[in-house]
Short mmCIF file of C-alpha atoms in Angstrom, two decimals:
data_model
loop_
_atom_site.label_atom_id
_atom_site.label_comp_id
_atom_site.label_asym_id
_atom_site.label_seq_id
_atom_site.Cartn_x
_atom_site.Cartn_y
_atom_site.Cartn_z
CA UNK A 1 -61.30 15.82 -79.26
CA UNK A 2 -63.95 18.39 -79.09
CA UNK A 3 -65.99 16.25 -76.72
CA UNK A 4 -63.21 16.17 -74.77
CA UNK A 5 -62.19 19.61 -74.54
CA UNK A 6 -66.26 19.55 -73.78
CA UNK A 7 -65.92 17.29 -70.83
CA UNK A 8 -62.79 19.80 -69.49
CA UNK A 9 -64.99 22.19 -69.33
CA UNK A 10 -67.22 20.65 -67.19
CA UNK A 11 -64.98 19.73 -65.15
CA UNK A 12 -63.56 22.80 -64.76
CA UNK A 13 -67.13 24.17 -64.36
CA UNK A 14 -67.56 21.56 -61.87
CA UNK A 15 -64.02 22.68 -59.78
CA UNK A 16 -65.37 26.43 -60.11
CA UNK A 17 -68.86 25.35 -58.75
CA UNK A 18 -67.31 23.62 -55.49
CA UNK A 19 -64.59 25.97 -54.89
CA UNK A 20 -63.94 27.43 -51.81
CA UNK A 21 -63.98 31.20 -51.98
CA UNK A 22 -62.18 33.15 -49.00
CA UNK A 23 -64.05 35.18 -46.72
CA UNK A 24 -62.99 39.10 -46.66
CA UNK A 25 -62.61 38.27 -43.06
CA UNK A 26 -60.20 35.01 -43.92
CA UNK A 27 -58.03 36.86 -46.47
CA UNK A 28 -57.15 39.94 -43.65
CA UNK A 29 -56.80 36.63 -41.17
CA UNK A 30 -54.26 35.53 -44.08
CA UNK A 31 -52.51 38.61 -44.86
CA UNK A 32 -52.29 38.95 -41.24
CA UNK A 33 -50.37 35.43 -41.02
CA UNK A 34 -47.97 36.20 -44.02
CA UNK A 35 -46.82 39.26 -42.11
CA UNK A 36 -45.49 37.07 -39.07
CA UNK A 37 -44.10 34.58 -41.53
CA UNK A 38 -40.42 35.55 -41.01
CA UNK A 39 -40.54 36.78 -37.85
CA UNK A 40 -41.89 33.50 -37.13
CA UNK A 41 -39.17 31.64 -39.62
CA UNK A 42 -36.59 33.62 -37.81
CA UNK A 43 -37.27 32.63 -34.15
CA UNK A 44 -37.98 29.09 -35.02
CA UNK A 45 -33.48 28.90 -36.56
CA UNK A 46 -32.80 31.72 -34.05
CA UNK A 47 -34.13 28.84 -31.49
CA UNK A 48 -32.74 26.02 -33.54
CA UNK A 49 -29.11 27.47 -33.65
CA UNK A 50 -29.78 27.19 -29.60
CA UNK A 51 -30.85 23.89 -29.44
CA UNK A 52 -29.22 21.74 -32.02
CA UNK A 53 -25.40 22.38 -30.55
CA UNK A 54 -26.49 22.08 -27.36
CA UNK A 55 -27.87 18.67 -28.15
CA UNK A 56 -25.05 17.86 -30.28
CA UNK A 57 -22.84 18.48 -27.33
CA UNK A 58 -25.20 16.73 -24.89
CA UNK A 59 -24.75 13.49 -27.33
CA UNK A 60 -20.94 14.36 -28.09
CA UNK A 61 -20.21 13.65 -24.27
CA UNK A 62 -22.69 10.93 -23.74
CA UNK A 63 -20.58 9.22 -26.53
CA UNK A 64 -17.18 10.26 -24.93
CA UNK A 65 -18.33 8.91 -21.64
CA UNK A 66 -20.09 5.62 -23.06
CA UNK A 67 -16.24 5.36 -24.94
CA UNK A 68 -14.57 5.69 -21.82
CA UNK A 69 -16.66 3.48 -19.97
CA UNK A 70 -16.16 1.18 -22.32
CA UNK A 71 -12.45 1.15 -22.68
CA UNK A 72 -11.91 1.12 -18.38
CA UNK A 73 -14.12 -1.61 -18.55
CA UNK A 74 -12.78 -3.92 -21.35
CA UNK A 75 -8.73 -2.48 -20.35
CA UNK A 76 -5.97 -5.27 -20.85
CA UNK A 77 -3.73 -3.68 -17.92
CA UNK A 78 -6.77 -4.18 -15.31
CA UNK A 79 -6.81 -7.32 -13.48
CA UNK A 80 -9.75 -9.50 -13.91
CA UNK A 81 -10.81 -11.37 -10.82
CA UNK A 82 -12.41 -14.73 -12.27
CA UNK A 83 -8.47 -14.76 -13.67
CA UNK A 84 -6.11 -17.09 -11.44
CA UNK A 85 -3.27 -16.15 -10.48
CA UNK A 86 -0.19 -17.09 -12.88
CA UNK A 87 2.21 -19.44 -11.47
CA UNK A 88 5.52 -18.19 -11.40
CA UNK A 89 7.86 -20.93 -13.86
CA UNK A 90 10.80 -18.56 -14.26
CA UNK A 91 13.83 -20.98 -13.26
CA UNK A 92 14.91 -20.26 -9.74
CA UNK A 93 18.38 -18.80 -10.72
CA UNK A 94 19.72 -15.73 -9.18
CA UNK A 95 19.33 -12.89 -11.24
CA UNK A 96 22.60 -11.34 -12.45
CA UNK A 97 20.85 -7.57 -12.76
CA UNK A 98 21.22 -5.58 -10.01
CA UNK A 99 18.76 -5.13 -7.34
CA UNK A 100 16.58 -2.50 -7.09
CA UNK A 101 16.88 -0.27 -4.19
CA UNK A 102 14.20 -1.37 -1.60
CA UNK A 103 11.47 1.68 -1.58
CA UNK A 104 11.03 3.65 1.49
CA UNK A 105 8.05 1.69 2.66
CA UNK A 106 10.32 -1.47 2.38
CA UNK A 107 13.04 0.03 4.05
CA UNK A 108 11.11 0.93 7.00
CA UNK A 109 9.13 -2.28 7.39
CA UNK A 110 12.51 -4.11 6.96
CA UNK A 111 14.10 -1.90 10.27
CA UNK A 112 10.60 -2.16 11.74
CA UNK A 113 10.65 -6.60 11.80
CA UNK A 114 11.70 -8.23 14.40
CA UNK A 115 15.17 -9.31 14.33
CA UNK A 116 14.47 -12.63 16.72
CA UNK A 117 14.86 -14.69 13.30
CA UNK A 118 18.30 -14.99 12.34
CA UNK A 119 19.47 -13.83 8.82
CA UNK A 120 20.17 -16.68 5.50
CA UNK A 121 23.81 -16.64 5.92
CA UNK A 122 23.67 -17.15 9.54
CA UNK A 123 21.88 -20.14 9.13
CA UNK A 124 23.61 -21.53 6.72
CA UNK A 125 27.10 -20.50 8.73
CA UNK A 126 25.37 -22.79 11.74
CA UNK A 127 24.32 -25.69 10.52
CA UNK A 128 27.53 -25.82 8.02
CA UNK A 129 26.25 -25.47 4.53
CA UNK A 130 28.37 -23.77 2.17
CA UNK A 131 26.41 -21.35 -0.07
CA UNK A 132 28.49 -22.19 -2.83
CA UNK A 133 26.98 -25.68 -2.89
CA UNK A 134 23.58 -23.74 -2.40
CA UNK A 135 24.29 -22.07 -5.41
CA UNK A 136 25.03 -25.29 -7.33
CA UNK A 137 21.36 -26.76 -6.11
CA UNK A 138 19.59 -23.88 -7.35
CA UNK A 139 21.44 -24.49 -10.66
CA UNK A 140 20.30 -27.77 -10.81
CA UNK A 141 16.84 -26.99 -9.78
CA UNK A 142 16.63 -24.70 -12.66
CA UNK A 143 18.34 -27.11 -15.14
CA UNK A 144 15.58 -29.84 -13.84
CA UNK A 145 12.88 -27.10 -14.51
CA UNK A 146 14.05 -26.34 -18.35
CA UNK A 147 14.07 -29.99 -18.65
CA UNK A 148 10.71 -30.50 -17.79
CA UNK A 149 9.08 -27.49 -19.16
CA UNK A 150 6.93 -25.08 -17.66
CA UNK A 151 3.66 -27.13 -17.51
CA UNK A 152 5.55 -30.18 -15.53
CA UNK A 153 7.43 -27.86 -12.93
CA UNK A 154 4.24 -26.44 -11.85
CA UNK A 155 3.74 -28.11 -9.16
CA UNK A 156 7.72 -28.15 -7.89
CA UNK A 157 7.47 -23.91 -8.50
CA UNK A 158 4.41 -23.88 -6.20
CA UNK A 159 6.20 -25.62 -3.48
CA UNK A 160 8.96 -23.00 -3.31
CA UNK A 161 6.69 -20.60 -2.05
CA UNK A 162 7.35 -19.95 1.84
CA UNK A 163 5.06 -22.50 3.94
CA UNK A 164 3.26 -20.81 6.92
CA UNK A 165 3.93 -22.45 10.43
CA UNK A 166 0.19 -24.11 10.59
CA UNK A 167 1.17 -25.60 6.59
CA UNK A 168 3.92 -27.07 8.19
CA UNK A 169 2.57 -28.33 10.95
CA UNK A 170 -0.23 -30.16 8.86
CA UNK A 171 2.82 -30.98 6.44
CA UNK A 172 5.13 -32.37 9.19
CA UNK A 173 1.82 -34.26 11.01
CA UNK A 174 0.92 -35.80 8.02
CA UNK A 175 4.40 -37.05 7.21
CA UNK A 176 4.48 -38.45 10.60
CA UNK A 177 1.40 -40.12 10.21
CA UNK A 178 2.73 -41.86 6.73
CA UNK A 179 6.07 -42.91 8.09
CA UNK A 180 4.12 -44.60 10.91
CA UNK A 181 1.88 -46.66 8.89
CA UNK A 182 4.76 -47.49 6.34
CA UNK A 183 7.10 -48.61 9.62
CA UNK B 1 -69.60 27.92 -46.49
CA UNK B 2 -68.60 30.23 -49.45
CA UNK B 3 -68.76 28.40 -52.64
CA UNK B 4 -68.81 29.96 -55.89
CA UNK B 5 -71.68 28.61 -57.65
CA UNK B 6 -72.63 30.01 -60.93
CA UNK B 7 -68.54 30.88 -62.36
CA UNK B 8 -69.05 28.78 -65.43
CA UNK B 9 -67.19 30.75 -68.30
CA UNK B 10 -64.69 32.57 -66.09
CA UNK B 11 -62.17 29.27 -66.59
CA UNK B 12 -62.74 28.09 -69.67
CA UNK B 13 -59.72 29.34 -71.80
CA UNK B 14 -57.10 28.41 -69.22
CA UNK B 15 -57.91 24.48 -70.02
CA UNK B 16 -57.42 25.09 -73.59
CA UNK B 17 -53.29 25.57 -73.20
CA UNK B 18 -53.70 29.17 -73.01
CA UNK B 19 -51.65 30.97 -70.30
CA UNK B 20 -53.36 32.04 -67.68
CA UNK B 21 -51.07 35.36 -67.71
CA UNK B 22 -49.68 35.16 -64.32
CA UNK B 23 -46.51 36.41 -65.85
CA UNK B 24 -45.33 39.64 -64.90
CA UNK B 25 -44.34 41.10 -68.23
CA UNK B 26 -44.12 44.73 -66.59
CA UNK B 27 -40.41 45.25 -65.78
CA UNK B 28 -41.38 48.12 -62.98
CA UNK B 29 -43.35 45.18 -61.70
CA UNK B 30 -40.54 42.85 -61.60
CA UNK B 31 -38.53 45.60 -60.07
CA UNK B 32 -41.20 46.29 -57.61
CA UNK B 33 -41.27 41.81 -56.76
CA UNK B 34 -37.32 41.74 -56.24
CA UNK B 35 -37.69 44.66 -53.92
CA UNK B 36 -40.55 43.21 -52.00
CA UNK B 37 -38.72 39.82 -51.94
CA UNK B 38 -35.21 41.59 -50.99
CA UNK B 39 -36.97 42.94 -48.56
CA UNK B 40 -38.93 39.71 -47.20
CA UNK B 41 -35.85 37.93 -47.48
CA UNK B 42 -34.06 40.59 -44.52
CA UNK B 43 -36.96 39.61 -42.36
CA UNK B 44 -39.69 42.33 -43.24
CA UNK B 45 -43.00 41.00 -42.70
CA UNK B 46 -45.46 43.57 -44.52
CA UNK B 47 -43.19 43.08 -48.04
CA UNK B 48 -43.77 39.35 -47.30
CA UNK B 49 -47.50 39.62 -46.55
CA UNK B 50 -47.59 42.01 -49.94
CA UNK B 51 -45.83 39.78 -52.17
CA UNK B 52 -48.34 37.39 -51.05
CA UNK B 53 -51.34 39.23 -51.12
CA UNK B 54 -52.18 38.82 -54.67
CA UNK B 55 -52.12 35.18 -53.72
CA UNK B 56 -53.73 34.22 -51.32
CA UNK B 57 -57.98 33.27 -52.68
CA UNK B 58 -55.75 31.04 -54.76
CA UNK B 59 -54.07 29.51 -52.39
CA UNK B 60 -56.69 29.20 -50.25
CA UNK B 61 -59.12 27.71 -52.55
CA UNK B 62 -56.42 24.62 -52.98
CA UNK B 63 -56.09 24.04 -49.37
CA UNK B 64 -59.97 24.07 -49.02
CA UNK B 65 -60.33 21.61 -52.03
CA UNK B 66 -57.84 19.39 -50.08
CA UNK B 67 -58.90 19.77 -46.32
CA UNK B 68 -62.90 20.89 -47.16
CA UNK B 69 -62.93 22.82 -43.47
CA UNK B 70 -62.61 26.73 -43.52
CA UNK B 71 -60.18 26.63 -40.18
CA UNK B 72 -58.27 23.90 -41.55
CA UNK B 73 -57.95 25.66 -44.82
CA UNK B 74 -56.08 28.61 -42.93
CA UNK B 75 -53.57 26.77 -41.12
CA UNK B 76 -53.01 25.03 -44.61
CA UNK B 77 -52.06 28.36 -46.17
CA UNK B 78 -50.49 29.46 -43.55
CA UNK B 79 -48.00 26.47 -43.36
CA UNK B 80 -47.85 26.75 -46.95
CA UNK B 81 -46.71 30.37 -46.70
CA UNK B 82 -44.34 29.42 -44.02
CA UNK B 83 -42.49 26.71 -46.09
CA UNK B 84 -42.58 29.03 -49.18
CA UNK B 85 -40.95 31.53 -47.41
CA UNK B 86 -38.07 29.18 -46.38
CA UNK B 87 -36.93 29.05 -49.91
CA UNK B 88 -38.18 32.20 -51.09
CA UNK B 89 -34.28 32.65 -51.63
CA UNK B 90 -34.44 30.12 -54.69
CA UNK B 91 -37.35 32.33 -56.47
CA UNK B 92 -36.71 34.11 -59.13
CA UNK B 93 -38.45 37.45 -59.72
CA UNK B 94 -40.00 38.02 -62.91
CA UNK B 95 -41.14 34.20 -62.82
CA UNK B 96 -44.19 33.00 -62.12
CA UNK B 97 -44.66 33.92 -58.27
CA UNK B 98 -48.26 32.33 -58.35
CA UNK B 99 -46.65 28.77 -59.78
CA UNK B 100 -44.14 28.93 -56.80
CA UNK B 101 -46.68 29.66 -54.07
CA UNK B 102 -49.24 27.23 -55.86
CA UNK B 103 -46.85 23.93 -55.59
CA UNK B 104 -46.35 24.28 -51.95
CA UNK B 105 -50.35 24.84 -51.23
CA UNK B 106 -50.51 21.84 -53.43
CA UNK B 107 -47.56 19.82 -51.69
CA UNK B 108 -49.47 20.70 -48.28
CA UNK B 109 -53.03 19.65 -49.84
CA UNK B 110 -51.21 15.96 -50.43
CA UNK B 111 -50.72 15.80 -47.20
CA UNK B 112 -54.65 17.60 -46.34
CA UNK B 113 -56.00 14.98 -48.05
CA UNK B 114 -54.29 12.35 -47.06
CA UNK B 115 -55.57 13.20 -43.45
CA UNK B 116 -59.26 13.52 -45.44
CA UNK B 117 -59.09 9.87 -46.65
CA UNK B 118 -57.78 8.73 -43.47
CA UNK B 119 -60.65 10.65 -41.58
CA UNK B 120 -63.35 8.95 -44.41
CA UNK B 121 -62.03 5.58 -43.56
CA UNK B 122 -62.66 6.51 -39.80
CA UNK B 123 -66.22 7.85 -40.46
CA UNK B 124 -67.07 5.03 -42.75
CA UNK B 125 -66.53 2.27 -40.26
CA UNK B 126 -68.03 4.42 -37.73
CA UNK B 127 -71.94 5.31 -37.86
CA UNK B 128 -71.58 9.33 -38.42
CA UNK B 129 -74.10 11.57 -36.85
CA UNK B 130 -77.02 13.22 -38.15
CA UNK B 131 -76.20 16.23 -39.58
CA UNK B 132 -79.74 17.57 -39.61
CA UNK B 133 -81.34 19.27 -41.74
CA UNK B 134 -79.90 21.71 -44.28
CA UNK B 135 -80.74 23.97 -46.91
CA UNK B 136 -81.29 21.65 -50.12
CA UNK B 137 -78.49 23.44 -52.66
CA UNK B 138 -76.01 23.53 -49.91
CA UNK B 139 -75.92 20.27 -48.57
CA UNK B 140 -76.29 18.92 -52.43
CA UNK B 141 -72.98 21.45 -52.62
CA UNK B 142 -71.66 20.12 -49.87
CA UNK B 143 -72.00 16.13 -51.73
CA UNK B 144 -70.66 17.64 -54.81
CA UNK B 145 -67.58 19.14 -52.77
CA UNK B 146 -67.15 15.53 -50.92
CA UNK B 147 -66.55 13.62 -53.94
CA UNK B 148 -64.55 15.74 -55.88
CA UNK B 149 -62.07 15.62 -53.02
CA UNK B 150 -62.98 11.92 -52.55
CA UNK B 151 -61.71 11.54 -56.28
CA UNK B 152 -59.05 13.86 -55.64
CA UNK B 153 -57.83 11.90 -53.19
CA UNK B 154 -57.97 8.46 -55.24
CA UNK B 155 -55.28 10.02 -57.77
CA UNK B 156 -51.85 9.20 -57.63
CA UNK B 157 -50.14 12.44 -55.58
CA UNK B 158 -48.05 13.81 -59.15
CA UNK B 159 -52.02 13.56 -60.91
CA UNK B 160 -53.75 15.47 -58.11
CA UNK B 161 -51.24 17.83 -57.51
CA UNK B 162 -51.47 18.85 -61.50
CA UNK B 163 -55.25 18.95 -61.09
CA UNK B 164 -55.01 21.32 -58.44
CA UNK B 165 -52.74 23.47 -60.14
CA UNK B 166 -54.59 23.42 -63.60
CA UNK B 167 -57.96 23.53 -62.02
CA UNK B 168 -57.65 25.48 -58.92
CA UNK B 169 -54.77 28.10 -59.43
CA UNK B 170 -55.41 28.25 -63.00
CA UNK B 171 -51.75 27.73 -64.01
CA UNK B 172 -50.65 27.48 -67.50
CA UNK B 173 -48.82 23.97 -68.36
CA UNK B 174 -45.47 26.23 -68.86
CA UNK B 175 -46.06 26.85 -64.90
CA UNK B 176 -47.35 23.52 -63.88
CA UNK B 177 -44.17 22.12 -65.84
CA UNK B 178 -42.06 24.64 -63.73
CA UNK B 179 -43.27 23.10 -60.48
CA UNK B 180 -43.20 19.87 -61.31
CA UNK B 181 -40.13 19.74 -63.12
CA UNK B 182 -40.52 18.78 -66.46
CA UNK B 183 -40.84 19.82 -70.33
CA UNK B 184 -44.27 21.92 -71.39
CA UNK B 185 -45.26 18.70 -73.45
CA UNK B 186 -44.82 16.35 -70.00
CA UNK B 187 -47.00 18.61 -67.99
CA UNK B 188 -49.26 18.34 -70.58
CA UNK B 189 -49.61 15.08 -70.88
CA UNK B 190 -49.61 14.45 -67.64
CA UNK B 191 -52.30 16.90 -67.20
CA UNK B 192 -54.30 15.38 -69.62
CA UNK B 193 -54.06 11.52 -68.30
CA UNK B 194 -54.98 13.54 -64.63
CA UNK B 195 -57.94 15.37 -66.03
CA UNK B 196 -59.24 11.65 -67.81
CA UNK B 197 -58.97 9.94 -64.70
CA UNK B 198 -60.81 12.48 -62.64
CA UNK B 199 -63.86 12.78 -65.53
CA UNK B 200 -64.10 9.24 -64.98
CA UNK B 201 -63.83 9.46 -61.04
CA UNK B 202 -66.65 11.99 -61.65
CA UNK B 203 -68.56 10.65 -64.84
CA UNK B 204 -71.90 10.86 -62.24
CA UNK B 205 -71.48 14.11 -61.46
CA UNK B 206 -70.83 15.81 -64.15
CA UNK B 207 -73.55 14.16 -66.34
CA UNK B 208 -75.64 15.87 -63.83
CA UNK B 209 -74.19 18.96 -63.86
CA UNK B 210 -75.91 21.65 -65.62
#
């Protein structure tokens, strides 16, 4: 034990030997320093109360508008272009609810068209079609379209959209062209 | 360079578990502390740089064991002082004021000499300069100083921050167990496995030392 406490005191000799003693000129330098210690402590939060919200508020809307961004971009009510078009299946009956009043852009491109094109009931007046029996088609067009399904009536339902003059003429053409191979 | 060759006796008590009587048994002293720390505390600098005073060879002396450059050594205590004062609201006057400056010199001379050994790796793979030529007893000084921090640097950071305080601020192990956190009997023993390891480190050097 004793040549221990011995070799603790050499070492401890040793640490006083190799010590670094301050200068008169480095302990003013020092005292100096601790003086501006809290003035310098003091600027440094008075600067970091400055900085840190305006950072957290830089980040806080960079989130906000990353969020939004996200949520326009990713938004089930906007329609996505690589999407086709749905086909309409609903059966072709009349619907019972009453109609909406046309809108005023509606109303004015409906007195604004031409009126060289007869109207439905006109037609049907002139070439002697009752639109009761009309009415009775469409019924059975719709009861042929519940029978089917919605997948099978796809193609009927895409046929009921109004053909342009040039589809019909390629329709009509082409129709010709069959009959007069088949005759 | 200012070492202090020659102060053989001054330390030898302190090793021997006696308390190095930092404690500040004079109540118009502790009076006279909490004022100067009240007073730090509202942003005075001269009660600051006074509480300090007292200090400061000791703190200096650790960070110039750790960092071995007199510049360097400065900033050390300076940062030191700086990060002390930051919870200078936690200290509790009529405790040990030297203990509570002492662990942060020693917390910033882990991280001196962690820059030293990366620096020695540097040099060491890298053919160092001639220094030229130097009065005999400082440069052998100037070995002596290398490889105690070199050893210093080899011990595990909890070991060579007790070594600095026992050895370099001359704390009790009541005061060394105060910053480090533990009973009287840990800091002792901890102390004690610290000192054995650097004696060993050292065993060269100190059977040459007079």
């Amino acid at each position: 034990m004793s040549d221990e406490n011995h070799e603790d005191e050499k070492l401890s000799t040793l640490f006083d030997g190799t010590a670094e003693q301050p200068s008169p000129a480095s302990l003013t330098k020092l005292h100096a320093r601790a003086a501006d210690v809290p003035g310098r402590v003091r600027r440094q939060r008075s600067i970091a109360w400055i900085v840190l919200p305006t950072a957290l508020g830089s980040i806080a809307a960079l989130a906000f508008v990353l969020v939004q961004h996200r949520s326009t971009s990713f938004s089930p009510t906007r329609p996505l272009a690589a999407v086709p078009r749905a086909v309409d299946t609903r059966p072709a009956t009349p619907s019972t609810a009453p109609a909406e009043p046309p809108s005023a852009v509606a109303r004015s491109e409906s007195t604004a068209a031409p009126t060289s094109e007869p109207a439905a009931d006109d037609v049907t007046d002139e070439l002697g079609f009752d639109t009761d029996d009309s009415d009775d088609a469409i019924g059975a067009a719709a009861a042929l379209d519940t029978e089917l399904g919605p997948s099978e009536g796809d193609g009927i339902d895409a046929m009921d959209d109004p053909p342009s003059d040039a589809n019909l003429d390629v329709w009509l053409r082409a129709t010709d062209e069959l009959m007069q191979e088949g005759g | 360079m200012n070492i202090a060759l020659g102060t053989m006796d001054r330390r030898t008590a302190p090793l021997h578990g006696v308390s190095s009587g930092n404690a500040l048994a004079d109540p118009a002293s502790v009076s006279v502390e909490e004022e100067l720390v009240r007073r730090a505390l509202a942003g005075d600098g001269h009660a600051f740089a006074e509480l300090v005073r007292p200090h400061l060879p000791v703190l200096y002396r650790i960070a110039a064991r750790a960092c071995g450059d007199v510049v360097l050594a400065e900033d050390a205590v300076q940062e030191a002082l700086t990060l002390a004062y930051g919870r200078l609201g936690r200290y509790r006057p009529g405790t040990s004021l030297k203990a509570f400056l002492a662990a942060f010199a020693a917390r910033q001379a882990h991280t001196l000499l962690r820059g030293e050994r990366r620096r020695r790796s540097r040099e060491e793979t890298s053919a160092s300069p001639d220094r030229g030529p130097e009065p005999l007893e400082v440069l052998a000084a100037s070995r002596t100083m290398a490889r105690v921090r070199a050893a210093l640097a080899k011990l595990p950071r909890k070991r060579r921050q007790v070594v600095l305080l026992r050895l370099d601020a001359d704390l009790s192990y009541a005061e060394i167990a105060q910053v480090v956190g533990s009973t009287e009997g840990s800091a002792r023993v901890l102390v004690h496995l610290a000192l054995k390891e650097l004696r060993d480190a050292l065993e060269d050097v100190l059977e040459t030392a007079p």
